[in-house]
Amino acid sequence: DDINLHIANVGDCRAVLGVQNEDGTWEAVHLTCDHNATNESECLRIKSEHPKEEGESLIVDDRLLGILMPFRAFGDVRFKWSKELQQSILENSCDLKALNIYQYTPQHYSTPPYLSAEPEISYHKLRPQDKFLILASDGLWDMLSNEEAVKIVAEHLTGISLQ
């Protein structure tokens, strides 16, 4: 029976498959797309969801509204809810004057939501040469390339130092 891998990805995480080729070499196969400013389709998606007038303020310094790196996430409701909804929720649980809700609202916050929790779904039919899967957040990917991460895991599994 075929074994299939389905991945639902949101935020600053990535799935990379470690593949061992017939000649014993290793390959890193990127199974997900990054949801940030390095992904042109994500930038186009964000821009298509907001008025043209907001175009210059949506992605500033490769960050959503100049603040947040990922363009998709489960949390960070301040990028999803209207100012009014945020204020009404906080009114019931906080001293709004002390909290100063507007210090938490990003500049140029006109047409929320800016951040999506909708996952991007990918599929891969597993093959015998697919040996392991690395699931990690930007804490790893900011430090290592896909290839470096696969090399480290492959060396650990095989006990052989790879060049």
C-alpha angles and dihedrals in degrees: 000000000000118000114216130194119211119186127193108196129191128168131348098346130109136196117213125180121216108220124188112209123215091259090056096254120131129235131193113221114196106219099179138042123239113246099219143084093293088068109078093197090055090051090050091047092053092047092048091055095058138052117276090244089069093052097105095047100045097077115026122168088353091300133110106260086348091290118068125057101201118065092204127046142145095231133031094094091176086077092049109040128068118253088249094054092047090050094047092051094045092046089067095051109024145047096253094196092056092041095048096207093205093065086065095048111089119239114263091026100159112129112028143213096073096156124060130207091194108123124227108232122215131179133205128179105222118235132192091258092057101098109168144357125225115205112184144144129238089280087079100030093052088060104035136036119232089256094050092050092049090048092053094050093043091052090050093049096045100033087225124121109234123214 
